[in-house]
Structure formats: C-alpha cells, structure tokens
Amino acid sequence: MITFPESFLWGAATAAHQIEGNNTNADWWAREHAADTELAEPSGDAADSLHRWPEDVALLADRGFGAYRFSLEWARIEPEEGQFSRAMLQHYRRIVDACLDSGLAPMVTLHHFTNPRWFARRGGWSSPRAAERFARYVEAVTPILDGVSWICDINEVNMLSMTRGEEGNEMTAASLPAPSPLVTEHLIDAHHRAKDALSTLPAAVGWSVAGQAFHAADGCAEEMAAYRYPREDLFLEASRGDDFLGVQAYLRTFIGADGPLPVPAGAETTLMGWEYFPQALEICIRHAWELSGHTPLFVTENGIATADDERRKDYTFDALAGLANAMADGIDVRGYLHWSLLDNYEWGTYRPTFGLVGIDPKTFDRLPKPSLDWLARIARSGELVR
Ligand code: BGC
C-alpha cells in the first residue's frame, strides 16, 4: 500500500481567465476577438466563477481536500496602468477568506498567462519596464495575501517566456518559438522583485515550471539537452534558493535532430493530442529536484484532458504512484494539486476537458465527476487506492 505523509497537501487548481468569464481587459480576450483570430472559440462566460467561486471552494472543502490553487487576474486588479481596483482586491480577498474559513490552504497564483491589455500594448514581457510593472502589481496585492501560506508568483514561467505576453501564441510548447533571452531575463528579474515585495509575509513563495519529460530520439542526446536547456533547465536552475518550486507535468516530448517529433505512431493520445504518459510526473519531479539543487517541490498541476473519467483515474493513479516513488527516494514534495478542478477554457477551446467537475454551459451548474470523490478519498486517507 502506497501512503503519503499526513502533512501532504491535496487539492486542485484553476486559473482566472479559464474559469471566471468575461475577462474583457486581458490580452487573451483581445486575441480571442481579433478579426483574424486562429482560436476555435472565445472564453465568453467560462464557468462564471467570477460569481460562482463560493461553489468552487465548497466543492473541495466539503470533501476534505486541503488546498485550492486559484489565480488573481492582474487585468481586473490593474485595469489601467497604475490604477488599482479596490473592489477587485476585496473580491479576491473574499476567496482567500473563504478558503481559510473552510480549512483549505489557498495557493494563490499572481500571474497565470494573461496580462492586462495596457501591459501587452506597452511591449509585454519584452519591455525593459516589465519587471518593474509586475512588481508594482505584486506590491498592490500583498495586503490581501495576509494568512496565505503558498504564493506562486508566475505560472509556468518557461511557457510565458515562449509566449512573451506581447501577442497571442499557441500554448503547445512544441509549436512555440524558443524563449527570448530578453524575456527570460525580465521574468527572472520580475520573480526576484516579487519575492522581495512578498518578503513581509510569512508565505512560501515560488514560481512554477512546465516540465515536458523530454526524451532523446536515438543518437540525439546532445540535441535534446540543447533544446531543453533554454526551455526548461535554465528556469529550474534559477529556482535554487526559492521556498518551493511548482512542478507541472502532463506529457513527454521526443526530440530528434531537428527538434520535437510527433507523438509515436499508435500511442494513445488525450483530447489535447498529447501522448497518454502518466510517468511524466515522476520524471519531471526527479529532474526538477536535481536541477533546482533540492528546492522543496509542490506539484502545482497534473492531469489529463479526457471525456472518459475512468481514464482520468487511471492516469492520476499512475502519476501519483510515480510521485510516491520519487518521494520514497527522499525527494521533498509538499503537495499535489490536480489540474483542474473544473472543465474550463483551454486557451482557445472548450473541447479538452481536464476537470474533476463538469460545467453545464447554460446554467453553470457544477457537475462533479466520480474522479472528484475518488481523489478526495485518497486525499483524506493519504492512501493510494484504485
Ligand atoms: C497551464 C494551464 C493549462 C494546462 C493544460 C498548463 O500549461 O498552466 O493553464 O490549462 O496546462 O494545458
């Protein structure tokens, strides 16, 4: 029987733009509505979590989970440069309070892919003022984070460095351009400034990095290492000394002589078109532990886009078994947050369903899937059972 430590935090994650709805001041909304958009559909009302967040918190709290990861929407909090909305700050504080009151540790993400339109217009993360602008926002949100023990300042900083936050880009890592060294430098600077601003709080502060469990095709070990370094390893190394490092893992990517290769013929794929590969979590955890110089880890996202909830359980079971293997070797992992609590807007489409809970698109009713209770049982007992 595989067991997890009693202090291990179990929960699920969401992100503002993907669930709130009508995030009209964000760069992503503009992209969704551009005349020449390549996206399949706009986010619209999403899961209406802007209004229904108490139901989201209760879905986890009522089942005895220990944590909820959600994000603050910068575009709502600072709708114009330097103008902060007290009402929105109070809104997000109410979510923090609801978590604390119901026994959930909130993990608050400060930036999850979306930027205010004004920020994108002024050069996004390429602007020499990007880090300073982000730090000013972080200072503004610091007071509402009192009592929060986990803060993820930047979600998937390596993916963000590829999308640059200036204009839209595909979110699938394999189709993204290489990170711009300038943007990477600005993001690392932003992270340091955010940590300084948040140092008045007792919270653990870290960022999260997307791991791809890179595999080298035959004879391509060097090409793989060279491809991986600016996209992943550099960020893992830059996490050294942080309070924690968020690991997000879903898939593996094969690298050949000319870069990423297609999913191997005949492999099972998910609704994202990714290879079904739950072992990715263990591989990414081991790699992150080594490269970050043994920074405490937190699984901030892991999950599968599938319409088959039984397959979701299979995937999660195997991912957790791998995680337990890594922990048995002494790797310090503090918790596991499933992606995602809700079916949500997957950056251009609602088709890939990652949720433990479905959403009725007309009534916004929350429709828990069996996997939610299944994971809750594991969370409450700490025992990994099918
Ligand atoms: C992101 C989420 C996304 C998920 C599945 C991560 O890249 O943080 O926003 O929905 O993976 O693609």
Short mmCIF file of C-alpha atoms and ligand atoms in Angstrom, two decimals:
data_model
loop_
_atom_site.label_atom_id
_atom_site.label_comp_id
_atom_site.label_asym_id
_atom_site.label_seq_id
_atom_site.Cartn_x
_atom_site.Cartn_y
_atom_site.Cartn_z
CA MET A 1 0.00 0.00 0.00
CA ILE A 2 1.41 3.40 -1.01
CA THR A 3 0.87 6.12 1.60
CA PHE A 4 1.62 9.83 1.58
CA PRO A 5 2.72 11.82 4.64
CA GLU A 6 0.00 13.34 6.81
CA SER A 7 1.27 16.87 6.14
CA PHE A 8 0.99 16.35 2.35
CA LEU A 9 -1.45 18.88 0.86
CA TRP A 10 -4.05 17.62 -1.61
CA GLY A 11 -6.21 19.78 -3.81
CA ALA A 12 -6.98 21.06 -7.27
CA ALA A 13 -6.07 24.10 -9.34
CA THR A 14 -7.77 26.64 -11.58
CA ALA A 15 -6.76 29.88 -13.32
CA ALA A 16 -8.76 33.08 -13.52
CA HIS A 17 -9.08 33.56 -17.27
CA GLN A 18 -10.02 29.93 -17.77
CA ILE A 19 -12.96 29.93 -15.33
CA GLU A 20 -14.10 33.46 -14.43
CA GLY A 21 -15.68 34.58 -17.69
CA ASN A 22 -15.77 37.99 -19.37
CA ASN A 23 -12.19 38.86 -18.63
CA THR A 24 -12.50 41.63 -21.18
CA ASN A 25 -9.49 43.68 -20.16
CA ALA A 26 -6.97 40.87 -20.67
CA ASP A 27 -4.74 40.46 -23.71
CA TRP A 28 -6.19 36.98 -24.24
CA TRP A 29 -9.72 38.33 -24.59
CA ALA A 30 -8.48 40.73 -27.27
CA ARG A 31 -6.82 37.83 -29.05
CA GLU A 32 -9.99 35.74 -28.89
CA HIS A 33 -11.92 38.55 -30.58
CA ALA A 34 -9.35 39.69 -33.15
CA ALA A 35 -10.74 39.60 -36.69
CA ASP A 36 -8.04 37.17 -37.78
CA THR A 37 -8.01 35.03 -34.64
CA GLU A 38 -6.77 31.48 -35.07
CA LEU A 39 -8.60 30.36 -31.92
CA ALA A 40 -11.55 28.00 -32.23
CA GLU A 41 -13.82 29.89 -29.81
CA PRO A 42 -13.75 32.72 -27.28
CA SER A 43 -13.82 32.25 -23.49
CA GLY A 44 -17.17 34.06 -23.03
CA ASP A 45 -18.72 33.38 -19.64
CA ALA A 46 -16.36 30.44 -18.96
CA ALA A 47 -17.58 28.73 -15.76
CA ASP A 48 -18.82 32.07 -14.38
CA SER A 49 -16.53 31.60 -11.42
CA LEU A 50 -16.33 35.35 -11.04
CA HIS A 51 -19.72 34.93 -9.36
CA ARG A 52 -19.78 31.24 -8.51
CA TRP A 53 -16.40 30.97 -6.76
CA PRO A 54 -18.06 30.05 -3.41
CA GLU A 55 -19.35 26.87 -5.08
CA ASP A 56 -15.84 26.09 -6.35
CA VAL A 57 -14.31 26.49 -2.89
CA ALA A 58 -17.06 24.31 -1.38
CA LEU A 59 -16.51 21.52 -3.94
CA LEU A 60 -13.07 20.98 -2.40
CA ALA A 61 -13.70 21.97 1.22
CA ASP A 62 -16.81 19.78 1.61
CA ARG A 63 -14.86 16.72 0.52
CA GLY A 64 -11.96 17.23 2.89
CA PHE A 65 -9.30 18.39 0.44
CA GLY A 66 -6.54 20.50 1.98
CA ALA A 67 -5.76 23.12 -0.66
CA TYR A 68 -7.16 25.20 -3.53
CA ARG A 69 -4.90 26.85 -6.08
CA PHE A 70 -6.51 29.75 -7.92
CA SER A 71 -5.18 32.89 -9.58
CA LEU A 72 -5.66 36.61 -9.24
CA GLU A 73 -6.41 38.39 -12.52
CA TRP A 74 -3.99 41.25 -13.00
CA ALA A 75 -6.16 42.73 -15.79
CA ARG A 76 -9.05 43.15 -13.33
CA ILE A 77 -6.92 44.40 -10.44
CA GLU A 78 -4.98 46.95 -12.50
CA PRO A 79 -7.27 47.77 -15.43
CA GLU A 80 -5.17 50.76 -16.47
CA GLU A 81 -1.53 51.26 -15.67
CA GLY A 82 -1.14 52.41 -12.08
CA GLN A 83 -4.89 52.33 -11.40
CA PHE A 84 -5.81 49.64 -8.90
CA SER A 85 -9.33 48.42 -8.23
CA ARG A 86 -10.06 48.22 -4.51
CA ALA A 87 -13.26 46.33 -5.30
CA MET A 88 -11.39 43.60 -7.17
CA LEU A 89 -8.76 43.36 -4.44
CA GLN A 90 -11.59 42.87 -1.94
CA HIS A 91 -13.18 40.30 -4.24
CA TYR A 92 -10.05 38.15 -4.25
CA ARG A 93 -9.59 38.64 -0.50
CA ARG A 94 -13.04 37.12 -0.02
CA ILE A 95 -11.89 33.98 -1.85
CA VAL A 96 -8.81 33.77 0.38
CA ASP A 97 -11.01 34.17 3.46
CA ALA A 98 -13.48 31.53 2.27
CA CYS A 99 -10.61 29.07 1.82
CA LEU A 100 -9.14 29.80 5.23
CA ASP A 101 -12.55 29.66 6.92
CA SER A 102 -13.32 26.28 5.37
CA GLY A 103 -9.97 24.69 6.17
CA LEU A 104 -8.38 24.94 2.71
CA ALA A 105 -4.86 26.29 2.34
CA PRO A 106 -5.10 28.74 -0.56
CA MET A 107 -2.25 28.65 -3.04
CA VAL A 108 -2.54 31.96 -4.81
CA THR A 109 -1.07 32.39 -8.30
CA LEU A 110 -0.37 36.03 -9.13
CA HIS A 111 0.13 35.63 -12.88
CA HIS A 112 -1.37 32.82 -14.96
CA PHE A 113 -0.61 33.59 -18.63
CA THR A 114 -2.89 36.62 -19.05
CA ASN A 115 -1.73 40.23 -18.98
CA PRO A 116 -3.66 43.48 -18.85
CA ARG A 117 -4.15 44.90 -22.34
CA TRP A 118 -2.21 48.04 -21.43
CA PHE A 119 0.78 45.87 -20.41
CA ALA A 120 0.68 43.92 -23.68
CA ARG A 121 0.36 47.17 -25.67
CA ARG A 122 3.43 48.56 -23.94
CA GLY A 123 5.64 45.70 -25.04
CA GLY A 124 4.52 42.94 -22.69
CA TRP A 125 7.38 40.99 -21.14
CA SER A 126 9.84 42.34 -23.72
CA SER A 127 9.57 45.86 -22.35
CA PRO A 128 12.52 46.98 -20.20
CA ARG A 129 9.87 48.11 -17.68
CA ALA A 130 8.07 44.74 -17.49
CA ALA A 131 9.58 43.57 -14.19
CA GLU A 132 9.00 46.95 -12.54
CA ARG A 133 5.36 46.93 -13.69
CA PHE A 134 4.83 43.41 -12.39
CA ALA A 135 6.47 44.30 -9.05
CA ARG A 136 4.14 47.29 -8.62
CA TYR A 137 1.16 44.95 -9.11
CA VAL A 138 2.64 42.46 -6.64
CA GLU A 139 3.03 45.24 -4.07
CA ALA A 140 -0.62 46.17 -4.58
CA VAL A 141 -1.84 42.62 -3.94
CA THR A 142 0.45 41.90 -0.97
CA PRO A 143 -2.05 43.18 1.65
CA ILE A 144 -4.76 40.75 0.52
CA LEU A 145 -2.37 37.80 0.87
CA ASP A 146 -2.14 38.01 4.63
CA GLY A 147 -2.59 34.50 6.06
CA VAL A 148 -1.81 32.78 2.72
CA SER A 149 0.97 30.22 3.11
CA TRP A 150 1.67 29.43 -0.55
CA ILE A 151 2.16 32.00 -3.31
CA CYS A 152 3.02 31.06 -6.90
CA ASP A 153 4.07 34.39 -8.39
CA ILE A 154 4.37 33.28 -12.05
CA ASN A 155 2.69 30.23 -13.57
CA GLU A 156 4.82 28.21 -15.98
CA VAL A 157 7.41 30.91 -16.32
CA ASN A 158 9.11 28.93 -19.10
CA MET A 159 5.92 28.81 -21.19
CA LEU A 160 5.40 32.51 -20.57
CA SER A 161 8.90 33.23 -21.82
CA MET A 162 7.94 31.49 -25.07
CA THR A 163 4.61 33.30 -25.47
CA ARG A 164 6.17 36.60 -24.38
CA GLY A 165 2.90 38.21 -23.43
CA GLU A 166 3.03 40.65 -26.31
CA GLU A 167 0.67 38.95 -28.66
CA GLY A 168 -1.01 35.56 -28.97
CA ASN A 169 0.94 32.38 -29.48
CA GLU A 170 -0.03 28.73 -29.41
CA MET A 171 0.22 27.28 -25.92
CA THR A 172 1.54 23.89 -27.05
CA ALA A 173 5.21 24.04 -26.20
CA ALA A 174 6.31 22.15 -29.30
CA SER A 175 4.84 24.80 -31.58
CA LEU A 176 6.19 27.79 -29.65
CA PRO A 177 9.24 29.79 -30.61
CA ALA A 178 12.36 29.40 -28.45
CA PRO A 179 12.24 31.65 -25.39
CA SER A 180 13.62 35.09 -25.98
CA PRO A 181 16.69 35.58 -23.73
CA LEU A 182 15.47 39.12 -23.05
CA VAL A 183 12.04 37.98 -21.88
CA THR A 184 13.64 35.26 -19.78
CA GLU A 185 15.86 37.87 -18.12
CA HIS A 186 12.86 40.11 -17.43
CA LEU A 187 10.87 37.21 -15.95
CA ILE A 188 13.70 36.22 -13.62
CA ASP A 189 14.02 39.86 -12.56
CA ALA A 190 10.23 40.02 -12.02
CA HIS A 191 10.42 36.90 -9.86
CA HIS A 192 13.17 38.39 -7.68
CA ARG A 193 11.29 41.64 -7.30
CA ALA A 194 8.08 39.77 -6.44
CA LYS A 195 9.89 37.74 -3.79
CA ASP A 196 11.22 40.99 -2.27
CA ALA A 197 7.77 42.57 -2.25
CA LEU A 198 6.26 39.48 -0.64
CA SER A 199 9.01 39.06 1.94
CA THR A 200 6.93 40.92 4.53
CA LEU A 201 4.59 37.90 4.52
CA PRO A 202 5.32 34.57 6.19
CA ALA A 203 4.24 32.81 2.96
CA ALA A 204 6.35 30.34 0.95
CA VAL A 205 6.93 31.96 -2.46
CA GLY A 206 7.89 30.19 -5.67
CA TRP A 207 7.05 30.04 -9.36
CA SER A 208 6.00 27.06 -11.43
CA VAL A 209 7.79 25.47 -14.38
CA ALA A 210 6.21 23.26 -17.05
CA GLY A 211 8.11 20.01 -17.41
CA GLN A 212 7.92 18.01 -20.62
CA ALA A 213 9.77 14.81 -19.68
CA PHE A 214 11.97 15.29 -22.74
CA HIS A 215 13.22 12.08 -24.35
CA ALA A 216 16.02 11.95 -26.90
CA ALA A 217 15.42 10.07 -30.13
CA ASP A 218 18.19 7.57 -30.91
CA GLY A 219 21.52 9.32 -31.17
CA CYS A 220 20.07 12.75 -30.29
CA ALA A 221 21.04 13.15 -26.62
CA GLU A 222 23.02 16.33 -27.30
CA GLU A 223 20.29 17.88 -29.42
CA MET A 224 17.79 17.08 -26.68
CA ALA A 225 19.91 18.69 -23.97
CA ALA A 226 20.47 21.79 -26.11
CA TYR A 227 16.74 22.05 -26.86
CA ARG A 228 15.74 21.55 -23.23
CA TYR A 229 18.15 23.99 -21.62
CA PRO A 230 16.59 27.39 -22.52
CA ARG A 231 13.04 25.98 -22.33
CA GLU A 232 13.22 24.18 -19.01
CA ASP A 233 16.58 23.66 -17.30
CA LEU A 234 17.51 27.32 -17.09
CA PHE A 235 14.33 28.02 -15.11
CA LEU A 236 14.80 25.02 -12.83
CA GLU A 237 18.32 26.24 -12.05
CA ALA A 238 17.01 29.76 -11.44
CA SER A 239 14.66 28.31 -8.77
CA ARG A 240 17.56 27.48 -6.45
CA GLY A 241 17.03 29.02 -3.06
CA ASP A 242 13.28 29.59 -3.56
CA ASP A 243 10.90 28.50 -0.80
CA PHE A 244 9.40 25.99 -3.22
CA LEU A 245 9.26 25.13 -6.91
CA GLY A 246 5.95 24.27 -8.57
CA VAL A 247 6.21 21.34 -10.99
CA GLN A 248 3.58 20.97 -13.73
CA ALA A 249 3.71 17.84 -15.83
CA TYR A 250 1.38 16.23 -18.36
CA LEU A 251 3.27 14.65 -21.23
CA ARG A 252 6.58 13.68 -22.77
CA THR A 253 8.21 15.17 -25.82
CA PHE A 254 10.68 13.36 -28.06
CA ILE A 255 13.47 15.43 -29.54
CA GLY A 256 15.15 14.43 -32.79
CA ALA A 257 17.90 16.07 -34.83
CA ASP A 258 15.55 18.87 -35.96
CA GLY A 259 13.57 19.42 -32.78
CA PRO A 260 10.29 17.98 -31.42
CA LEU A 261 8.94 14.83 -33.04
CA PRO A 262 5.28 13.88 -33.43
CA VAL A 263 3.65 11.54 -30.89
CA PRO A 264 4.85 7.96 -31.64
CA ALA A 265 2.58 6.12 -34.07
CA GLY A 266 -0.10 4.08 -32.36
CA ALA A 267 0.31 5.75 -28.95
CA GLU A 268 -2.86 6.56 -27.00
CA THR A 269 -3.48 10.31 -27.05
CA THR A 270 -5.56 12.67 -24.91
CA LEU A 271 -8.03 15.31 -26.06
CA MET A 272 -5.04 17.66 -26.30
CA GLY A 273 -3.41 15.34 -28.84
CA TRP A 274 -0.71 14.65 -26.25
CA GLU A 275 0.63 11.17 -25.63
CA TYR A 276 -1.01 9.43 -22.65
CA PHE A 277 2.06 9.28 -20.42
CA PRO A 278 1.41 9.46 -16.65
CA GLN A 279 5.08 8.62 -15.93
CA ALA A 280 5.83 12.24 -16.90
CA LEU A 281 5.21 13.39 -13.35
CA GLU A 282 7.88 11.23 -11.74
CA ILE A 283 10.40 12.10 -14.45
CA CYS A 284 9.74 15.83 -14.10
CA ILE A 285 9.87 15.68 -10.30
CA ARG A 286 13.25 13.93 -10.33
CA HIS A 287 14.63 16.35 -12.91
CA ALA A 288 13.35 19.44 -11.07
CA TRP A 289 14.78 18.20 -7.77
CA GLU A 290 18.22 17.69 -9.27
CA LEU A 291 18.42 20.91 -11.26
CA SER A 292 16.98 23.14 -8.58
CA GLY A 293 19.58 21.94 -6.08
CA HIS A 294 16.96 20.20 -3.92
CA THR A 295 14.44 23.02 -3.64
CA PRO A 296 11.24 21.72 -1.98
CA LEU A 297 8.74 20.81 -4.68
CA PHE A 298 4.98 21.13 -5.00
CA VAL A 299 3.00 19.53 -7.83
CA THR A 300 1.06 22.61 -8.85
CA GLU A 301 -0.59 20.94 -11.87
CA ASN A 302 -1.03 17.43 -13.27
CA GLY A 303 -3.99 15.91 -15.05
CA ILE A 304 -5.47 14.74 -18.34
CA ALA A 305 -7.90 16.06 -20.93
CA THR A 306 -10.34 13.21 -21.46
CA ALA A 307 -14.05 12.58 -21.79
CA ASP A 308 -13.52 9.22 -20.07
CA ASP A 309 -13.45 9.77 -16.32
CA GLU A 310 -12.20 6.21 -15.68
CA ARG A 311 -9.14 7.04 -17.78
CA ARG A 312 -8.67 10.19 -15.66
CA LYS A 313 -8.48 7.99 -12.56
CA ASP A 314 -6.03 5.59 -14.27
CA TYR A 315 -3.81 8.45 -15.33
CA THR A 316 -3.87 10.08 -11.91
CA PHE A 317 -3.28 6.80 -10.10
CA ASP A 318 -0.16 6.08 -12.16
CA ALA A 319 1.09 9.66 -11.87
CA LEU A 320 0.68 9.51 -8.07
CA ALA A 321 2.41 6.12 -7.87
CA GLY A 322 5.37 7.65 -9.71
CA LEU A 323 5.32 10.64 -7.40
CA ALA A 324 5.38 8.31 -4.38
CA ASN A 325 8.41 6.50 -5.88
CA ALA A 326 10.29 9.76 -6.11
CA MET A 327 9.32 10.71 -2.55
CA ALA A 328 10.45 7.31 -1.29
CA ASP A 329 13.91 8.25 -2.58
CA GLY A 330 13.91 11.28 -0.32
CA ILE A 331 12.63 13.93 -2.74
CA ASP A 332 10.79 16.58 -0.74
CA VAL A 333 7.33 17.10 -2.31
CA ARG A 334 4.85 19.10 -0.25
CA GLY A 335 1.60 18.52 -2.08
CA TYR A 336 -0.35 17.62 -5.22
CA LEU A 337 -2.83 19.92 -6.99
CA HIS A 338 -4.82 18.29 -9.75
CA TRP A 339 -5.45 20.19 -12.98
CA SER A 340 -8.16 21.02 -13.00
CA LEU A 341 -10.97 21.43 -10.54
CA LEU A 342 -13.35 22.43 -13.35
CA ASP A 343 -13.74 21.84 -17.05
CA ASN A 344 -12.54 25.18 -18.38
CA TYR A 345 -11.36 27.33 -21.25
CA GLU A 346 -8.30 25.59 -22.62
CA TRP A 347 -6.70 28.63 -24.28
CA GLY A 348 -8.78 28.72 -27.45
CA THR A 349 -11.26 25.89 -26.97
CA TYR A 350 -13.60 24.21 -24.51
CA ARG A 351 -13.12 20.80 -26.12
CA PRO A 352 -10.35 19.35 -23.93
CA THR A 353 -11.98 18.59 -20.58
CA PHE A 354 -9.46 18.46 -17.71
CA GLY A 355 -11.99 18.85 -14.87
CA LEU A 356 -12.81 16.72 -11.87
CA VAL A 357 -16.07 18.65 -12.20
CA GLY A 358 -18.04 19.37 -15.36
CA ILE A 359 -19.92 22.60 -16.06
CA ASP A 360 -23.34 22.98 -17.64
CA PRO A 361 -22.60 25.73 -20.18
CA LYS A 362 -26.13 27.19 -19.92
CA THR A 363 -26.87 27.06 -16.20
CA PHE A 364 -23.23 26.93 -14.99
CA ASP A 365 -24.25 24.12 -12.65
CA ARG A 366 -21.24 22.28 -11.23
CA LEU A 367 -21.41 18.58 -12.16
CA PRO A 368 -18.93 16.58 -10.05
CA LYS A 369 -17.46 13.57 -11.85
CA PRO A 370 -16.69 10.32 -9.98
CA SER A 371 -12.97 11.23 -10.10
CA LEU A 372 -13.60 14.10 -7.67
CA ASP A 373 -14.81 11.79 -4.90
CA TRP A 374 -12.17 9.24 -5.85
CA LEU A 375 -9.34 11.76 -5.40
CA ALA A 376 -10.97 13.12 -2.24
CA ARG A 377 -10.83 9.65 -0.69
CA ILE A 378 -7.12 9.45 -1.41
CA ALA A 379 -6.66 12.96 -0.03
CA ARG A 380 -8.44 12.17 3.23
CA SER A 381 -6.72 8.83 3.86
CA GLY A 382 -3.32 9.53 2.28
CA GLU A 383 -3.56 6.02 0.82
CA LEU A 384 -3.27 5.47 -2.90
CA VAL A 385 -6.08 3.11 -3.80
CA ARG A 386 -7.73 2.48 -7.13
C1 BGC B 1 -1.46 25.64 -17.76
C2 BGC B 1 -2.96 25.58 -17.74
C3 BGC B 1 -3.45 24.68 -18.87
C4 BGC B 1 -2.91 23.29 -18.63
C5 BGC B 1 -3.34 22.27 -19.67
C6 BGC B 1 -0.77 24.37 -18.13
O1 BGC B 1 0.05 24.66 -19.21
O2 BGC B 1 -0.95 26.23 -16.59
O3 BGC B 1 -3.45 26.88 -17.84
O4 BGC B 1 -4.83 24.68 -18.96
O5 BGC B 1 -1.51 23.30 -18.58
O6 BGC B 1 -2.88 22.62 -20.93
#
